Short mmCIF file of C-alpha atoms in Angstrom, two decimals:
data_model
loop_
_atom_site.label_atom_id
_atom_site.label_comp_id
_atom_site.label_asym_id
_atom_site.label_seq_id
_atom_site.Cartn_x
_atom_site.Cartn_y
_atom_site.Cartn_z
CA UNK A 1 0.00 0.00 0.00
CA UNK A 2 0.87 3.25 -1.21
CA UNK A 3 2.00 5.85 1.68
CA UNK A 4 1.23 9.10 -0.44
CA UNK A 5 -2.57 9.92 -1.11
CA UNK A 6 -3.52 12.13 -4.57
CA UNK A 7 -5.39 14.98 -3.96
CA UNK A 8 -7.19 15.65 -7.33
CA UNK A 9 -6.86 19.49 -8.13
CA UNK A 10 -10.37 21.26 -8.29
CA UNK A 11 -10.84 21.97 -11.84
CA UNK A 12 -12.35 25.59 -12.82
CA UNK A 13 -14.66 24.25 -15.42
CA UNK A 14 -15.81 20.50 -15.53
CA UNK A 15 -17.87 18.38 -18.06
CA UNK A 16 -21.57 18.11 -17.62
CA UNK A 17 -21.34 14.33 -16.29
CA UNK A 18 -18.86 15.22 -13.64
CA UNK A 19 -21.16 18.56 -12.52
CA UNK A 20 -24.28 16.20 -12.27
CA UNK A 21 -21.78 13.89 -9.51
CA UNK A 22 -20.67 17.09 -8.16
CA UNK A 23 -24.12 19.06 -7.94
CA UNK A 24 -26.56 16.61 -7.65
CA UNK A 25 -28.58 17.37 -10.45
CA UNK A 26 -28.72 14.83 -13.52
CA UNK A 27 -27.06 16.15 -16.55
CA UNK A 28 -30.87 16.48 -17.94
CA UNK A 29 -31.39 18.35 -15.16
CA UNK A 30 -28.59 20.79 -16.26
CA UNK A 31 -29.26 20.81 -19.77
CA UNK A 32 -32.76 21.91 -18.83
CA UNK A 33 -31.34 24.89 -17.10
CA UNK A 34 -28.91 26.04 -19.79
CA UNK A 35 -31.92 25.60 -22.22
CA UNK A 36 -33.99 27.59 -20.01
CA UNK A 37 -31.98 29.93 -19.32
CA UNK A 38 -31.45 29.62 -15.93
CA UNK A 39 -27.79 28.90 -16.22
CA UNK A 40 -25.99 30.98 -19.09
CA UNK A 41 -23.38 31.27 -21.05
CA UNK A 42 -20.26 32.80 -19.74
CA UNK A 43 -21.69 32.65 -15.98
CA UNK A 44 -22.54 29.36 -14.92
CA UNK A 45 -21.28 27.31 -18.23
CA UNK A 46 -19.12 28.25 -21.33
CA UNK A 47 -18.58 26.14 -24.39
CA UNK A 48 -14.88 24.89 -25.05
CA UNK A 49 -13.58 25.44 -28.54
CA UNK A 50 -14.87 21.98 -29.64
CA UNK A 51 -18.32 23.03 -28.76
CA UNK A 52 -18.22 20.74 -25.62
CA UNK A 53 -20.53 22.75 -22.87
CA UNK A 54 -18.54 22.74 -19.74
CA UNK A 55 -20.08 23.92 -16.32
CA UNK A 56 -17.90 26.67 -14.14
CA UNK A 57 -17.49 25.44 -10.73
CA UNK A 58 -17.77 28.96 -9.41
CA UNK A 59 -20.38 29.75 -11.60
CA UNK A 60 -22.56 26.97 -10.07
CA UNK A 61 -21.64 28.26 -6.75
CA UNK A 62 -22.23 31.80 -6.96
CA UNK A 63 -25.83 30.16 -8.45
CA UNK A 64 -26.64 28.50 -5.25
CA UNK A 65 -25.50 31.35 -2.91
CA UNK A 66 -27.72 33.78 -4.89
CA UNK A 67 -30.91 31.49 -3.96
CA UNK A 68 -33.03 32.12 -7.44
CA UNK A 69 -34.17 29.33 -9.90
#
């Protein structure tokens, strides 16, 4: 057995899978709110140059400590 233990670093922006483990919510769930509108562009998600929508960790943060759907 290893004596060291990895830390993963926290990752500004994450893939929608990995924000529904995160958050909670099912990555329908989120998809729903970027469709709605609820979550938008350059605040809680941004696209990455392959057009891959990836959710800001801060973003969804800042979301919840706000309080509004």
């Amino acid at each position: 057995m290893s004596r060291w233990a990895v830390t993963p670093a926290r990752a500004d922006y994450v893939t929608i899978p990995i924000a529904a483990a995160i958050t909670g919510y099912s990555a329908k769930a989120i998809r729903r709110k970027i469709e709605a509108g609820v979550w938008l562009e350059g605040r809680e998600f941004r696209r990455a140059p392959d057009g891959h929508v990836l959710i800001s960790v801060k973003g969804y943060e800042l979301w919840v400590e706000r309080g509004r759907a």
